[in-house]
Amino acid sequence: MTHFDKAQVTQDLTGQHWVITAGPTMEAIDPVRFISNHSSGKMGYALATAAIARGATVTLISGPVQITAPAGAKIIAVKSADEMLAACQQSMITQADVFIGAAAVADFKMKAACDQKMKKQSDTDEITLTLVKNPDIIATLAQQKRAKTLVGFAAETQNVIEYAKSKLERKGLDIIIANDVSRADIGFNQDDNQVTVITKDKTWSPDKTTKNALAGQLVEFINEYALQTSIS
Ligand code: C5P
């Protein structure tokens, strides 16, 4: 039996809709090249698995990844940040209970992607690509109140807690989950993770563990937070 066998886990999220983004985004430069990052999607997929195990209906909006989709999730495969935002809005026409932004969204995209493959010019040693900012998906969803509880991730390499706290406020989130991606043993592409969970008035640092085990603890924390804010 796995940690998440339904028989073993309370079904207290039955009737709730959780929307989770995962993986990287892929921003086209031309038809064969793109800008992306090393996100594996493991954390978002583990969160989807943990929420499904507790009875939630989960929409998993995923950038391109190499891992298997969680059984029972409604998967929407996207590439760019613009596509990811549109898929999120479409999925939350009716307000979701929880939104978790676990995707590593590219900060920039091409101002105008090329329709044809860019050709090497024999007389040019340098080219310049003009990039423009991508939309901030989670901040947009927070502004539009698309979910009752919004949870973001903050991957930082320094001043982890301080930067995460300012993101919590700036993006209008309820919870931010911060991790130090300068450490080789956790974060991007690793099976383990160690995070600090931050809300307006609480900071919690669970022990380093597998992304699967951590996902169960995070789903528990998010649900507790949602229950408390709905009765206060
Ligand atoms: O990249 P950044 O540190 O700002 O990411 C923090 C949070 O914001 C993450 O939850 C990420 O999924 C989300 N984000 C987003 N849209 C962006 C950039 C980040 O939803 N364009």
Short mmCIF file of C-alpha atoms and ligand atoms in Angstrom, two decimals:
data_model
loop_
_atom_site.label_atom_id
_atom_site.label_comp_id
_atom_site.label_asym_id
_atom_site.label_seq_id
_atom_site.Cartn_x
_atom_site.Cartn_y
_atom_site.Cartn_z
CA MET A 1 0.00 0.00 0.00
CA THR A 2 1.21 3.49 -0.69
CA HIS A 3 1.16 6.43 1.68
CA PHE A 4 -1.78 7.84 -0.25
CA ASP A 5 -4.08 4.84 -0.53
CA LYS A 6 -7.62 6.19 -0.31
CA ALA A 7 -8.62 3.62 2.30
CA GLN A 8 -5.88 4.97 4.59
CA VAL A 9 -6.50 8.67 4.14
CA THR A 10 -9.43 10.75 5.33
CA GLN A 11 -11.61 11.99 2.45
CA ASP A 12 -12.11 15.42 4.00
CA LEU A 13 -11.45 17.33 0.76
CA THR A 14 -14.39 15.68 -1.02
CA GLY A 15 -16.39 18.34 -2.89
CA GLN A 16 -13.43 20.74 -3.09
CA HIS A 17 -11.76 21.88 -6.33
CA TRP A 18 -7.98 22.39 -6.12
CA VAL A 19 -6.12 23.86 -9.10
CA ILE A 20 -2.37 23.31 -9.19
CA THR A 21 0.26 24.52 -11.67
CA ALA A 22 3.46 22.53 -12.10
CA GLY A 23 6.63 22.28 -14.14
CA PRO A 24 8.39 24.90 -16.22
CA THR A 25 6.93 27.12 -18.91
CA MET A 26 8.43 27.04 -22.38
CA GLU A 27 8.63 30.34 -24.26
CA ALA A 28 9.17 30.04 -28.01
CA ILE A 29 12.04 31.92 -29.64
CA ASP A 30 11.27 30.43 -33.04
CA PRO A 31 9.61 27.13 -34.15
CA VAL A 32 12.58 25.05 -32.90
CA ARG A 33 14.06 27.01 -29.98
CA PHE A 34 12.74 28.11 -26.62
CA ILE A 35 13.50 29.66 -23.22
CA SER A 36 12.75 27.41 -20.24
CA ASN A 37 14.15 26.21 -16.90
CA HIS A 38 15.03 23.06 -14.93
CA SER A 39 11.75 22.58 -13.06
CA SER A 40 10.87 18.85 -12.98
CA GLY A 41 7.23 19.28 -11.92
CA LYS A 42 7.76 16.80 -9.04
CA MET A 43 6.52 19.08 -6.24
CA GLY A 44 3.32 20.13 -8.05
CA TYR A 45 2.57 16.56 -9.12
CA ALA A 46 3.12 15.32 -5.54
CA LEU A 47 0.74 18.00 -4.23
CA ALA A 48 -1.88 16.94 -6.79
CA THR A 49 -1.50 13.29 -5.70
CA ALA A 50 -1.84 14.21 -2.02
CA ALA A 51 -4.95 16.37 -2.59
CA ILE A 52 -6.61 13.65 -4.73
CA ALA A 53 -5.89 11.07 -2.02
CA ARG A 54 -7.92 13.19 0.42
CA GLY A 55 -10.86 13.37 -1.98
CA ALA A 56 -10.30 16.70 -3.79
CA THR A 57 -11.10 17.19 -7.47
CA VAL A 58 -7.77 18.36 -8.87
CA THR A 59 -7.02 20.23 -12.08
CA LEU A 60 -3.28 20.03 -12.77
CA ILE A 61 -2.09 22.62 -15.26
CA SER A 62 1.31 21.46 -16.33
CA GLY A 63 4.20 22.76 -18.39
CA PRO A 64 6.29 20.19 -20.31
CA VAL A 65 7.63 17.54 -17.87
CA GLN A 66 8.99 13.99 -18.02
CA ILE A 67 7.02 12.50 -15.13
CA THR A 68 3.81 10.46 -14.99
CA ALA A 69 0.51 12.23 -14.41
CA PRO A 70 -1.18 11.50 -11.06
CA ALA A 71 -4.12 9.10 -11.44
CA GLY A 72 -7.42 10.93 -11.15
CA ALA A 73 -6.16 14.44 -11.97
CA LYS A 74 -7.64 16.48 -14.79
CA ILE A 75 -4.46 17.38 -16.66
CA ILE A 76 -4.22 20.44 -18.86
CA ALA A 77 -0.92 20.49 -20.75
CA VAL A 78 0.41 23.93 -21.64
CA LYS A 79 3.65 25.43 -22.85
CA SER A 80 3.88 29.19 -22.38
CA ALA A 81 3.00 31.37 -19.39
CA ASP A 82 0.22 32.99 -21.44
CA GLU A 83 -1.29 29.55 -22.09
CA MET A 84 -0.90 28.64 -18.40
CA LEU A 85 -2.72 31.81 -17.29
CA ALA A 86 -5.55 31.23 -19.78
CA ALA A 87 -5.93 27.59 -18.63
CA CYS A 88 -6.03 28.70 -14.97
CA GLN A 89 -8.69 31.33 -15.63
CA GLN A 90 -10.74 28.87 -17.68
CA SER A 91 -10.52 26.26 -14.88
CA MET A 92 -11.58 28.77 -12.25
CA ILE A 93 -14.58 30.41 -13.93
CA THR A 94 -16.27 29.12 -10.81
CA GLN A 95 -14.06 30.07 -7.84
CA ALA A 96 -11.78 27.20 -6.81
CA ASP A 97 -11.24 26.27 -3.17
CA VAL A 98 -7.46 26.24 -3.41
CA PHE A 99 -4.95 27.37 -6.03
CA ILE A 100 -1.32 26.31 -5.70
CA GLY A 101 1.23 27.87 -8.04
CA ALA A 102 4.03 25.32 -8.02
CA ALA A 103 5.06 26.07 -11.62
CA ALA A 104 8.38 27.75 -12.36
CA VAL A 105 7.01 30.35 -14.74
CA ALA A 106 9.54 32.00 -17.05
CA ASP A 107 9.86 35.65 -16.10
CA PHE A 108 10.27 36.77 -19.71
CA LYS A 109 9.09 35.80 -23.19
CA MET A 110 10.09 36.98 -26.66
CA LYS A 111 8.59 40.34 -27.58
CA ALA A 112 7.78 38.70 -30.92
CA ALA A 113 8.66 35.03 -31.47
CA CYS A 114 9.94 34.36 -35.01
CA ASP A 115 7.58 32.49 -37.35
CA GLN A 116 10.47 30.85 -39.17
CA LYS A 117 13.69 29.29 -37.84
CA MET A 118 16.23 32.04 -37.22
CA LYS A 119 19.14 31.63 -39.62
CA LYS A 120 22.81 31.98 -38.73
CA GLN A 121 24.34 34.90 -40.59
CA SER A 122 27.95 34.25 -41.59
CA ASP A 123 28.89 37.88 -40.94
CA THR A 124 27.25 38.16 -37.48
CA ASP A 125 28.85 37.01 -34.21
CA GLU A 126 26.22 38.46 -31.93
CA ILE A 127 22.44 38.64 -31.89
CA THR A 128 20.05 40.42 -29.54
CA LEU A 129 16.73 38.96 -28.45
CA THR A 130 14.17 41.42 -27.11
CA LEU A 131 12.27 39.96 -24.18
CA VAL A 132 9.21 41.30 -22.38
CA LYS A 133 7.78 40.38 -18.99
CA ASN A 134 5.37 37.48 -18.73
CA PRO A 135 2.11 37.99 -16.85
CA ASP A 136 2.34 37.10 -13.15
CA ILE A 137 -0.13 34.23 -13.13
CA ILE A 138 -0.69 33.87 -9.40
CA ALA A 139 -0.87 37.62 -8.75
CA THR A 140 -3.47 37.95 -11.53
CA LEU A 141 -5.52 35.08 -10.08
CA ALA A 142 -5.27 36.63 -6.59
CA GLN A 143 -6.47 39.98 -7.89
CA GLN A 144 -9.37 38.28 -9.67
CA LYS A 145 -10.19 36.24 -6.52
CA ARG A 146 -10.21 33.03 -8.57
CA ALA A 147 -9.62 30.84 -5.49
CA LYS A 148 -10.56 31.10 -1.82
CA THR A 149 -7.01 30.23 -0.76
CA LEU A 150 -3.95 31.02 -2.89
CA VAL A 151 -0.61 29.37 -2.27
CA GLY A 152 2.65 30.31 -3.99
CA PHE A 153 6.20 28.99 -3.97
CA ALA A 154 9.31 31.12 -3.66
CA ALA A 155 12.54 29.56 -4.88
CA GLU A 156 15.34 31.76 -3.60
CA THR A 157 19.13 31.58 -3.39
CA GLN A 158 19.57 34.17 -0.61
CA ASN A 159 17.54 36.03 2.04
CA VAL A 160 14.99 33.24 1.56
CA ILE A 161 12.47 34.17 4.27
CA GLU A 162 12.68 37.92 3.73
CA TYR A 163 12.18 37.67 -0.05
CA ALA A 164 9.36 35.12 0.38
CA LYS A 165 7.52 37.39 2.84
CA SER A 166 7.65 40.30 0.43
CA LYS A 167 6.30 38.05 -2.38
CA LEU A 168 3.43 36.94 -0.11
CA GLU A 169 2.37 40.56 0.24
CA ARG A 170 3.18 41.81 -3.25
CA LYS A 171 1.28 38.98 -4.96
CA GLY A 172 -1.68 39.02 -2.54
CA LEU A 173 -1.24 35.39 -1.41
CA ASP A 174 -2.45 33.53 1.68
CA ILE A 175 0.50 31.16 2.00
CA ILE A 176 3.98 31.10 0.49
CA ILE A 177 6.26 28.08 0.55
CA ALA A 178 9.90 29.13 0.42
CA ASN A 179 12.86 26.99 -0.48
CA ASP A 180 16.56 27.59 -0.90
CA VAL A 181 17.46 26.47 -4.43
CA SER A 182 21.15 27.22 -3.91
CA ARG A 183 21.35 23.90 -1.98
CA ALA A 184 22.19 20.94 -4.24
CA ASP A 185 20.30 18.39 -2.09
CA ILE A 186 16.83 19.96 -2.35
CA GLY A 187 14.67 21.85 -4.82
CA PHE A 188 14.95 21.67 -8.60
CA ASN A 189 14.98 18.10 -9.94
CA GLN A 190 15.62 16.49 -6.53
CA ASP A 191 13.31 13.98 -4.82
CA ASP A 192 13.72 15.70 -1.44
CA ASN A 193 12.71 19.15 -0.38
CA GLN A 194 12.97 21.36 2.68
CA VAL A 195 10.76 24.40 2.87
CA THR A 196 9.54 27.15 5.15
CA VAL A 197 5.81 27.80 5.06
CA ILE A 198 4.87 31.42 5.68
CA THR A 199 1.50 33.07 6.25
CA LYS A 200 0.66 36.60 7.41
CA ASP A 201 1.13 35.52 11.03
CA LYS A 202 2.84 32.14 11.08
CA THR A 203 6.16 30.57 9.98
CA TRP A 204 6.62 26.78 9.94
CA SER A 205 9.69 24.79 8.84
CA PRO A 206 8.98 21.06 8.53
CA ASP A 207 11.99 18.68 8.44
CA LYS A 208 13.66 17.84 5.13
CA THR A 209 11.83 14.90 3.57
CA THR A 210 10.72 13.47 0.22
CA LYS A 211 8.56 15.69 -1.98
CA ASN A 212 5.80 13.06 -1.67
CA ALA A 213 5.82 13.08 2.14
CA LEU A 214 6.14 16.87 2.23
CA ALA A 215 3.18 17.20 -0.14
CA GLY A 216 0.96 15.38 2.38
CA GLN A 217 2.05 17.76 5.14
CA LEU A 218 1.54 20.83 2.94
CA VAL A 219 -1.96 19.74 1.88
CA GLU A 220 -2.77 19.27 5.58
CA PHE A 221 -1.42 22.74 6.42
CA ILE A 222 -3.28 24.42 3.53
CA ASN A 223 -6.56 22.73 4.49
CA GLU A 224 -6.18 23.73 8.17
CA TYR A 225 -5.46 27.31 7.12
CA ALA A 226 -8.51 27.36 4.81
CA LEU A 227 -10.75 25.96 7.56
CA GLN A 228 -9.54 28.53 10.07
CA THR A 229 -9.94 31.50 7.75
CA SER A 230 -13.43 30.36 6.68
CA ILE A 231 -14.67 30.37 10.32
CA SER A 232 -12.88 33.49 11.53
O1 C5P B 1 9.18 33.47 -9.88
P1 C5P B 1 8.68 33.92 -8.55
O2 C5P B 1 9.67 33.75 -7.44
O3 C5P B 1 8.05 35.29 -8.56
O4 C5P B 1 7.52 32.88 -8.20
C1 C5P B 1 6.77 32.97 -7.00
C2 C5P B 1 5.40 32.37 -7.22
O5 C5P B 1 4.73 33.08 -8.25
C3 C5P B 1 5.35 30.90 -7.63
O6 C5P B 1 4.25 30.34 -6.96
C4 C5P B 1 5.14 30.94 -9.14
O7 C5P B 1 4.43 29.81 -9.59
C5 C5P B 1 4.33 32.20 -9.30
N1 C5P B 1 4.57 32.93 -10.56
C6 C5P B 1 3.51 33.11 -11.44
N2 C5P B 1 3.70 33.81 -12.60
C7 C5P B 1 4.91 34.35 -12.90
C8 C5P B 1 6.00 34.16 -12.01
C9 C5P B 1 5.79 33.44 -10.86
O8 C5P B 1 2.40 32.62 -11.17
N3 C5P B 1 5.07 35.01 -14.03
#
